XYZ file of C-alpha atoms in Angstrom:
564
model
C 64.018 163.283 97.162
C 66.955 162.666 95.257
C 70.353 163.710 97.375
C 71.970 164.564 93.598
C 69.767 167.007 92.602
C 69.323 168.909 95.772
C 73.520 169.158 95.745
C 73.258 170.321 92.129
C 70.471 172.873 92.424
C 72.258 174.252 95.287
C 75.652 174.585 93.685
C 74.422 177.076 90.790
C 72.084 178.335 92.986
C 75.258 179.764 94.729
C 77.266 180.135 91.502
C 75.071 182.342 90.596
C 74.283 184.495 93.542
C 78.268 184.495 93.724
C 78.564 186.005 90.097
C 74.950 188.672 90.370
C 74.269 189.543 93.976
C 77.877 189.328 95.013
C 79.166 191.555 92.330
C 76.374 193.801 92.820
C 76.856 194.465 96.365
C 80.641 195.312 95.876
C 79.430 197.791 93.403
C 77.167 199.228 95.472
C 79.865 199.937 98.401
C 82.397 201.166 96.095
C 84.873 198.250 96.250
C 87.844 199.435 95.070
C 91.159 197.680 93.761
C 93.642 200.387 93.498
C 92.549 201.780 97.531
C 95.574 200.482 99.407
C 94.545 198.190 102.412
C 95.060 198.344 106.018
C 97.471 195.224 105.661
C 99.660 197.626 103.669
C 99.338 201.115 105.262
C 99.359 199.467 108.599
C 101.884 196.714 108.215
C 103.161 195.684 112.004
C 104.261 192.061 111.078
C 102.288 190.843 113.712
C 98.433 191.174 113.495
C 98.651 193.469 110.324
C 99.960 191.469 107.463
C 99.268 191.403 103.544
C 98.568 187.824 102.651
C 97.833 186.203 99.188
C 94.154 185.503 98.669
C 94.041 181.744 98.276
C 96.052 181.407 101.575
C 94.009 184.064 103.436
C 90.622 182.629 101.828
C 92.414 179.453 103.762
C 92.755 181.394 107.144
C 89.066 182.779 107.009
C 87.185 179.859 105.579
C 89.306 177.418 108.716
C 88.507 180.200 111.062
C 84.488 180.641 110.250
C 83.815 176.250 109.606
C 84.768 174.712 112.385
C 81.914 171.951 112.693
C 79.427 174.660 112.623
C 77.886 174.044 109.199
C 77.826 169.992 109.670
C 76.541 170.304 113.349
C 73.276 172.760 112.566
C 71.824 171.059 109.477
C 71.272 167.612 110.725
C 70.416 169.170 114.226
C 67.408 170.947 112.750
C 66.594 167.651 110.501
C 63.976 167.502 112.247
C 61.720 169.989 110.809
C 62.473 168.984 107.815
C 64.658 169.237 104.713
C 62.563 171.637 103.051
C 62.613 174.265 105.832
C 66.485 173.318 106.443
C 67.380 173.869 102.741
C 65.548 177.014 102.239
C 67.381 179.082 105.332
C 70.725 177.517 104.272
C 70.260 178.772 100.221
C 67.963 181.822 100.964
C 69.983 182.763 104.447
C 73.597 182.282 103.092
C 72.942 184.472 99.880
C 71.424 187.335 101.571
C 72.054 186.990 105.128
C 75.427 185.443 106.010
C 77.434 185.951 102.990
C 76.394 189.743 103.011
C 77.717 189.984 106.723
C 81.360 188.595 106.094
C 81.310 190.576 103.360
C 80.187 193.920 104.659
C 82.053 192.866 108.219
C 85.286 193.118 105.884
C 84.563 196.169 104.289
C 83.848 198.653 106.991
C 86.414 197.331 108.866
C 89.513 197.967 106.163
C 87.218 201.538 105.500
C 88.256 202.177 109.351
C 91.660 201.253 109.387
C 91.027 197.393 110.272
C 89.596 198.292 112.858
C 86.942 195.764 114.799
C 83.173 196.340 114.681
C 82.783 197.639 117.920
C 85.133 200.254 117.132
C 83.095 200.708 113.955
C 80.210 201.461 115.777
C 81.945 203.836 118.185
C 82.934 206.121 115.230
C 79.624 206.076 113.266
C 77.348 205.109 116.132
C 78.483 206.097 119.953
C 81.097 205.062 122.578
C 78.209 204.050 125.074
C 77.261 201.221 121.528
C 80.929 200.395 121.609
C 81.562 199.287 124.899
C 77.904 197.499 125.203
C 78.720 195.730 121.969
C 82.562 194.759 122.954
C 81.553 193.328 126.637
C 79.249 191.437 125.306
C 81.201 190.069 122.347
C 84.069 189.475 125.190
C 81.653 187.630 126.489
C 80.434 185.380 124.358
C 84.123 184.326 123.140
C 84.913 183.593 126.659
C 82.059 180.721 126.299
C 83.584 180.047 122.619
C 87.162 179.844 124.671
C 85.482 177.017 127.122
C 83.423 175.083 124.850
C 86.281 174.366 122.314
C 88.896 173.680 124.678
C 87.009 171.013 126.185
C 85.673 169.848 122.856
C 89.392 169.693 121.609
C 90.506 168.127 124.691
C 87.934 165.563 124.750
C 88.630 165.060 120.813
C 92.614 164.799 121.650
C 92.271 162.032 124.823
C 94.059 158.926 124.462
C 92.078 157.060 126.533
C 89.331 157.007 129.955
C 89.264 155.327 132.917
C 86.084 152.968 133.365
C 85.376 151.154 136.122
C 88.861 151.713 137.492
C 90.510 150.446 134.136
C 92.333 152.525 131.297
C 90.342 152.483 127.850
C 92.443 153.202 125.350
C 90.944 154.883 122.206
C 93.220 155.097 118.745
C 91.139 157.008 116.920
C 91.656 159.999 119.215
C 95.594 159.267 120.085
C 95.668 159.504 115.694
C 94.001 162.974 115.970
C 96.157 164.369 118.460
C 99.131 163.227 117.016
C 98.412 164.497 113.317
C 97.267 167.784 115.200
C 100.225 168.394 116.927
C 102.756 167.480 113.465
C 100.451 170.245 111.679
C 101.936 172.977 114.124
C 105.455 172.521 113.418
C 104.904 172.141 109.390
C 102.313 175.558 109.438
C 105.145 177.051 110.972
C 107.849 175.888 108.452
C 105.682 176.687 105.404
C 104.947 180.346 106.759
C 108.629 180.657 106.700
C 109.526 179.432 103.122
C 106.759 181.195 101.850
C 106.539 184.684 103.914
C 110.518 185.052 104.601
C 111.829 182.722 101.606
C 109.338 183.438 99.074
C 108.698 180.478 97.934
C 106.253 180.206 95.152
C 103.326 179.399 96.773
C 102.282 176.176 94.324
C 104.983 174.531 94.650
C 105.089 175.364 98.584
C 101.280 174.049 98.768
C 101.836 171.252 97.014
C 104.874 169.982 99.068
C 102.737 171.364 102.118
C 99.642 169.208 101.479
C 101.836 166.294 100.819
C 103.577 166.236 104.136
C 99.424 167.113 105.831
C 99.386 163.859 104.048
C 102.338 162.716 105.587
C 101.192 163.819 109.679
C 98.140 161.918 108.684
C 99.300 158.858 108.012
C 101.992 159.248 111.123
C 99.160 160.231 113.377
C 96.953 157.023 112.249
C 100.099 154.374 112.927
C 100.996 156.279 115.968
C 98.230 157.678 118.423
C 99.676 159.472 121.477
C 97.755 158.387 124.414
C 97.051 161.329 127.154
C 94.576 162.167 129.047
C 91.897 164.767 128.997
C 93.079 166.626 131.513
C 96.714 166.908 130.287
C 95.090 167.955 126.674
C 93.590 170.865 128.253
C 96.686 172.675 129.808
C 98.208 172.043 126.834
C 95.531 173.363 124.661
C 95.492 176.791 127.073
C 99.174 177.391 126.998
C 98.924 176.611 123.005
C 96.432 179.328 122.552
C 98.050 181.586 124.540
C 101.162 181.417 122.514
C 99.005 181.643 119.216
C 96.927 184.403 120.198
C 100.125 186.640 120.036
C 102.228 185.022 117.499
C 102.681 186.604 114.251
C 99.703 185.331 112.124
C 101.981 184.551 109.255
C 104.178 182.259 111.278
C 101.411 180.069 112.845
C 97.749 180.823 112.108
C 98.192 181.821 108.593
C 99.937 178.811 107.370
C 98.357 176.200 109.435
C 94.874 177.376 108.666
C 95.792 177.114 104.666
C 96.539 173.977 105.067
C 94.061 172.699 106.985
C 91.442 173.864 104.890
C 92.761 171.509 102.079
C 91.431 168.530 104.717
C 88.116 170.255 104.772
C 88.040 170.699 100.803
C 88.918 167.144 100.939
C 86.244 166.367 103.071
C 84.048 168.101 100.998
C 85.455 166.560 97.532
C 84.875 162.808 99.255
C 81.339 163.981 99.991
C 80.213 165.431 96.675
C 82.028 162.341 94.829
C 79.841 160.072 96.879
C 76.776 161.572 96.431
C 77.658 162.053 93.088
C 78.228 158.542 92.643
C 75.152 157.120 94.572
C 72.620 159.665 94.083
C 71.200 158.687 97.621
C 67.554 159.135 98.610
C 66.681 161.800 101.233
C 64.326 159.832 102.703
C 63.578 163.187 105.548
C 59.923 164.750 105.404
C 59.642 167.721 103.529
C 58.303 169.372 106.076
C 57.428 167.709 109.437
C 55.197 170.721 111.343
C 55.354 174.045 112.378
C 56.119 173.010 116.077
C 57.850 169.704 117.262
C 56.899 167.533 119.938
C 59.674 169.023 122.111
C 57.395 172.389 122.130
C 60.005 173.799 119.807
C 58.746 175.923 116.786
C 60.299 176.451 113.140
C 60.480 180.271 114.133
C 62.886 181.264 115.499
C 64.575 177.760 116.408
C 65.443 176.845 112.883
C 67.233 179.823 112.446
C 69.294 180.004 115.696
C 70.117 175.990 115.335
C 71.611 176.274 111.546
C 73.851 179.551 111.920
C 77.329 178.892 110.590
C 75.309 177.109 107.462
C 73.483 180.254 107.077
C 74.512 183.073 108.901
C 76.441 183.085 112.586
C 77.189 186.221 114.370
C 80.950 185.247 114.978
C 81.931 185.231 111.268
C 81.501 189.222 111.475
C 84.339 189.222 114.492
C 86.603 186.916 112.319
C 86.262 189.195 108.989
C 86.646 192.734 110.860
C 89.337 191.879 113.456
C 91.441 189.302 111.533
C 91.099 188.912 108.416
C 90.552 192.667 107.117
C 93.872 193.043 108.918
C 95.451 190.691 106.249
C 93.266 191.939 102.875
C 96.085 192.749 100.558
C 93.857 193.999 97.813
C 90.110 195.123 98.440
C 88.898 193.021 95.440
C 89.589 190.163 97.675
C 86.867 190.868 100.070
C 84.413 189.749 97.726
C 86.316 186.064 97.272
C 86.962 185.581 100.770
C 84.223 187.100 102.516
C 80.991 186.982 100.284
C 82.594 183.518 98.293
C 84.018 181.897 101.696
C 80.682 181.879 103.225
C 79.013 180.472 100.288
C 81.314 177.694 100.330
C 80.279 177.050 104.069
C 76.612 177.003 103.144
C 77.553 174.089 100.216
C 78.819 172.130 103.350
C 75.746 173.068 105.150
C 73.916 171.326 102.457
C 76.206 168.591 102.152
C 75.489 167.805 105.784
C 71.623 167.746 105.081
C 72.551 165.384 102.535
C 74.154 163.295 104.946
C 71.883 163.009 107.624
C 68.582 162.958 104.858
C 69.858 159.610 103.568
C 70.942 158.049 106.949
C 67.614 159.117 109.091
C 64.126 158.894 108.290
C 62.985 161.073 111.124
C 65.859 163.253 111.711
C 66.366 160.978 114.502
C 70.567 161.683 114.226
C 71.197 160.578 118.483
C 70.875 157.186 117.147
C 73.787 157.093 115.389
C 75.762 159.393 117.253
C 76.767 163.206 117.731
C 76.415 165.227 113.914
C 80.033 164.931 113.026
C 79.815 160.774 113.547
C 76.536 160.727 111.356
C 78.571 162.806 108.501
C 81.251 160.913 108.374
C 79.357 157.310 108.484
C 77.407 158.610 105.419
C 80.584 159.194 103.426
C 81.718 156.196 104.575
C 78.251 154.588 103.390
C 78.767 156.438 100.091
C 82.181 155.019 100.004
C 81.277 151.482 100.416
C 78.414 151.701 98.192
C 80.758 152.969 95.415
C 82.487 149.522 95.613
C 85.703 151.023 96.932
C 86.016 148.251 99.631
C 85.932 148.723 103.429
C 89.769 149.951 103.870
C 88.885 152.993 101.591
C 85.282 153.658 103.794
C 87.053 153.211 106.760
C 90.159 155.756 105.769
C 87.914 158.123 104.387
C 85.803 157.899 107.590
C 88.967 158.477 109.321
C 90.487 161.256 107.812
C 86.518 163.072 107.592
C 86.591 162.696 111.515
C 90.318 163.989 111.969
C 89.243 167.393 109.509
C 86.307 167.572 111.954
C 88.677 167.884 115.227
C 91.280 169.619 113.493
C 88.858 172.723 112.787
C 87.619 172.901 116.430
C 91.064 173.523 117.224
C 91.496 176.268 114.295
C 87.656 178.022 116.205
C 89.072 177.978 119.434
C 92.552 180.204 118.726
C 90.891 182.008 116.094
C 88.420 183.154 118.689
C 91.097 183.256 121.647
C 92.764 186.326 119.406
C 89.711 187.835 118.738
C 89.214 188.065 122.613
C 92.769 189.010 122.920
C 91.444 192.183 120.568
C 88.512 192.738 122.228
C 89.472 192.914 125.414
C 92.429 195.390 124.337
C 89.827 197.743 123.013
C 87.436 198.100 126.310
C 90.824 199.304 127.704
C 92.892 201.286 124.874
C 93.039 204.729 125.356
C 91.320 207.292 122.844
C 92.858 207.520 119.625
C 95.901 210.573 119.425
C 96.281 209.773 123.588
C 98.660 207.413 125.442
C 97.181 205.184 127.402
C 97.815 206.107 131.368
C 97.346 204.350 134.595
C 95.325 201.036 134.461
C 94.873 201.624 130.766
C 98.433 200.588 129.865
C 98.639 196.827 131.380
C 95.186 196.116 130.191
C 95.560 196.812 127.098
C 98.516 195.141 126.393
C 98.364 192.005 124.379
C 99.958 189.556 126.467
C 98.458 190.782 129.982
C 94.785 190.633 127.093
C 95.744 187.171 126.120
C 96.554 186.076 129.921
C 92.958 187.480 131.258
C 90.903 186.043 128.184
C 92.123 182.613 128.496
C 92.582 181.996 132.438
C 88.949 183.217 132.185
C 87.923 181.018 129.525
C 89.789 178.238 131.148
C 87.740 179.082 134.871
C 84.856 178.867 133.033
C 85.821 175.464 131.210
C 86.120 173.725 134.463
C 83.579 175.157 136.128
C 80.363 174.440 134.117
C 80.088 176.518 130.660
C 77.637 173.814 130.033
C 74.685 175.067 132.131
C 74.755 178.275 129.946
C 75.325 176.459 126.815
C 72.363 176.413 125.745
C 72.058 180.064 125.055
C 75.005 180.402 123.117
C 73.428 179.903 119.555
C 70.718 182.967 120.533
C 73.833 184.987 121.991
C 75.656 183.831 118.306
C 73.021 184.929 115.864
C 72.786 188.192 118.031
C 76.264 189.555 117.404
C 75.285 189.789 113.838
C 72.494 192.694 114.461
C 74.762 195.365 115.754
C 77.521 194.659 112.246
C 74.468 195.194 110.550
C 73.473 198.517 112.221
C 76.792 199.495 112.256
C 77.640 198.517 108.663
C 74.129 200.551 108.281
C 75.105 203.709 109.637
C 78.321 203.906 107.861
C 76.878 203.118 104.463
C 74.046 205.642 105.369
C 76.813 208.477 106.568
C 79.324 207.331 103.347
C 75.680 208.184 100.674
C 75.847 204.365 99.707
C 73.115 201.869 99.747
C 72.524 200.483 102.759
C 68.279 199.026 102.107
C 70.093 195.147 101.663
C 71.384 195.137 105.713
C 67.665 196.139 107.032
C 65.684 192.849 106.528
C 68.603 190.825 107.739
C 69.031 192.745 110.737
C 64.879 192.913 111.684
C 64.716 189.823 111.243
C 67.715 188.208 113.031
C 66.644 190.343 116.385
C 63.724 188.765 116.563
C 65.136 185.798 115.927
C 67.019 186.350 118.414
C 64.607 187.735 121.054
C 62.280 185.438 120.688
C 64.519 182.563 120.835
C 65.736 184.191 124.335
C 62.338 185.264 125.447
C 61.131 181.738 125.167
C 64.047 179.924 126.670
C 63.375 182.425 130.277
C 59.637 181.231 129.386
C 60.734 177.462 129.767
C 62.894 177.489 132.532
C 60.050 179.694 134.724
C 57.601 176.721 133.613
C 60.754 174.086 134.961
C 60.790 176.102 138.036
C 56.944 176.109 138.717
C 57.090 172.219 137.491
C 59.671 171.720 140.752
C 62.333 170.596 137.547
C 64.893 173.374 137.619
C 68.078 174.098 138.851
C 69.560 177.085 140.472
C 72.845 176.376 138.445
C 71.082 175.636 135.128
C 68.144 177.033 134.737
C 68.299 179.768 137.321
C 72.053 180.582 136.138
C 70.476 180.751 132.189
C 67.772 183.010 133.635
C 70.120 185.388 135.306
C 71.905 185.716 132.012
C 69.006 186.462 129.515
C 67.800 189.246 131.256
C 71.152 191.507 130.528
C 71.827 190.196 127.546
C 67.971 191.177 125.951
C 68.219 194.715 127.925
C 71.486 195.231 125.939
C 70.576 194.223 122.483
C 67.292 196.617 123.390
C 69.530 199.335 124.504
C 72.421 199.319 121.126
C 69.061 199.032 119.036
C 67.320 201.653 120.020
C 70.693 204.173 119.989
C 71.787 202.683 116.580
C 68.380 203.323 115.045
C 68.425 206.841 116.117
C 71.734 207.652 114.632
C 70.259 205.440 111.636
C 67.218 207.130 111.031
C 69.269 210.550 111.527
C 72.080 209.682 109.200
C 69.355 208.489 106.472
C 67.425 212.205 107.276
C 70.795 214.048 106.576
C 71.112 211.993 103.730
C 67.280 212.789 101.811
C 68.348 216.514 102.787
């Protein structure tokens, strides 16, 4: 199958749904330009900020990318590129990008307020506090994973065999990493405190990204892992309370440029070569593994499609920096569309490099993306200095956006936990109420907790983190739902998602205690993998059950008053 025409069927495909479906659903739930946004009525300088729309579509795209839509696609190349494409076009339009969008709405319609405080208000307290623990939760494991990603992505060199490796490529990432800090925080100041017009800022500001680049590439700093990962902690501790228009803000902006670079190389080389996706169509319903196309192929492409942790991004950051509701539909309905074009980028990628889906032979997802630019590259004719830069610079806007996921998701924690402990709304918060939910004793918790579970094995319960993803995204639909049902507005478009992501979901976590039972009776399991992920499921499917079950009743109540 031709790479060329799969990129260009999917582009209008999304052009389209952008300019019908999009528009359509902010009609539907009364989006409204002159309605002053939280940003404005609830200014603080801090979390609640008006930005301008290209550099908070910046922020939100950075935040929800990471290497999320590259990493799922050629994962779940092995069913197929038919199956693959499908839940990237089909989920995107009506799944994922009606999530972020509808996550952004309800939440500047309450004040910017997050979603489990959304579902306190139009659903219960007992659905808020189910819904925030477990969110908590499941950032924690964000918290871990991405720090040690980061730090391994950041180390200089290993020791083998009693003898230092050095590796460049690394050193260059850290380096450019840590010269994008200071100039995110310089450009928030020019153009937030100076006002600086913000084309002429960007321009200079994407010059000097330009500029770390290049510095990082002639000189790699050469640390270790472990001295990565303090520094990575303490770094996130400092963002997470920072103003977001002195470091998150800016730097996000302008990181996103090296991901719309990334993306530019990409389409310019598949443009140019028109590679064959020489994938199956379709390889089987179930793999050799044992795995099935329901519900693995829509747990292992989520950020493509639709992930769960876009709806904490869009109702506890961004909606807190919406300076005109209009935007929503750019930022959150556009910004996921542009994700799933990645998505489908990365099929590309992997289609024309591996037969058989086969990616472990070349490496981990993001190497196999950036060696098929690179092969794009070098087919082109543009010599091997260009593939190898370009190669470069892809794997360095890979890195950088694990860091911009892991303090992203370190302040959402920082929120979360806040709001298991704030006091009721019109009270002042007494007793243990008033450390706990302040930011800084939030921020201290969340990340010596993430950092506890870093070092001490977040890989054994790994493997149910793309289930525990995918799952966050049924209660914003309930409790976008509810709201829509309570407000008279159509709400029909958020009930196949959410059906069909639970059992998605469920299944995917039903058959994962199924396999490690079957590891146990085969004498294969461990208490403190299998046994650990088996302790986990079990609260984790009794909660879902539980906010299900009390959402639909206030659901199907809310819809009664509303016939009536």
């Amino acid at each position: 199958m031709s790479g060329l025409v799969i990129l260009l069927a999917a582009l209008v495909i999304f052009v389209i749904a952008y300019a019908t479906y999009g528009s359509w659903l902010a009609k539907q739930w009364g989006i409204d330009p002159n309605r002053e946004t939280p940003a404005h009525t609830m200014e603080d300088g801090v979390d609640y900020i008006p930005a301008k729309s290209p550099v908070l579509l910046g922020h939100h795209f950075a935040s929800i990318a990471g290497a999320g839509p590259i990493n799922g696609p050629i994962q779940a190349a092995v069913f197929g590129w038919v199956p693959v494409l499908l839940w990237i076009i089909l989920g995107g339009i009506f799944f994922g990008a009606v999530q972020d969008f509808s996550s952004i709405v309800v939440s500047i319609r309450h004040g910017g307020k997050s979603l489990g405080e959304v579902l306190e208000e139009n659903v219960g307290h007992k659905c808020k506090v189910l819904f925030t623990v477990f969110a908590w939760l499941v950032l924690l494991l964000v918290i871990a994973a991405f720090a040690d990603i980061v730090a391994g992505t950041f180390a200089g060199y290993t020791i083998k065999d009693g003898v230092k490796v050095l590796n460049p490529a690394n050193g260059s990432v850290a380096t450019a990493s840590l010269l994008f800090i200071p100039l995110a925080v310089v450009f928030g100041f020019f153009v937030y405190r100076k006002n600086a017009p913000l084309l002429v800022s960007t321009i200079a500001g994407v010059i000097l990204l330009a500029v770390c680049i290049f510095v990082g590439l002639k000189f790699p700093i050469y640390m270790s892992k472990n001295f990565w990962l303090g520094f990575v902690f303490v770094y996130i501790m400092i963002a997470s309370v920072t103003p977001v228009w002195i470091l998150l803000q800016p730097r996000d902006y302008l990181n996103s440029f090296l991901l719309y670079f990334m993306m530019v190389a990409a389409v310019i080389g598949i443009v140019g070569t028109n590679p064959t996706v020489e994938l199956q169509p379709v390889t089987g319903w179930k793999l050799a593994n044992g795995q099935t196309i329901f519900p693995y192929l829509f747990i292992t492409v989520a950020c493509g499609a639709i992930s769960g942790f876009h709806s904490l991004i869009g109702s506890c950051t961004t909606s807190k920096q919406l300076d005109n509701e209009k935007d929503a539909k750019m930022i959150g309905y556009g910004g996921m569309l542009i994700e799933c074009f990645l998505a489908v980028i990365a099929l590309i990628a992997v289609g024309a490099l591996c037969a058989d889906g086969n990616y472990a032979a070349i490496g981990t997802p993001p190497v196999v993306f950036a060696t098929a630019i690179k092969q794009f590259f070098s087919n082109l004719g543009f010599g091997e200095t260009a593939a190898n830069t370009t190669y470069t610079i892809v794997s360095l806007a890979i890195s950088a956006f694990a860091l911009t996921s892991l303090d992203t998701g370190t302040r959402l924690g920082r929120f979360m936990f806040q709001e298991l402990f704030a006091a009721p709304e019109g009270t002042e918060a007494k007793g243990i109420q008033k450390p706990l939910s302040n930011m800084y004793v939030a921020t201290i918790i969340t990340v010596a907790l993430g950092g506890i579970l870093c070092l001490g094995g977040y890989a054994n319960i790994w493997p149910l983190f793309g289930a525990c993803n995918q799952l966050v995204a049924v209660p914003c639909f309930l409790g976008v739902s509810v709201w829509l049902a309570k407000k008279g507005k159509n709400n029909k478009m958020l009930f196949f998602p959410m059906i069909f992501m639970l059992c998605a979901c469920l299944s995917s976590l039903v058959l994962s205690f199924k396999g490690n039972l079957m590891k146990f009776a085969a004498g294969t399991a461990t208490i403190y993998k299998e046994g650990l992920q088996c302790v986990v499921i079990i609260p984790i499917f009794i909660l879902a059950v539980i906010l299900v079950i009390d959402g639909v009743k206030v659901l199907a109540a809310a819809e009664k008053a509303r016939k009536n």
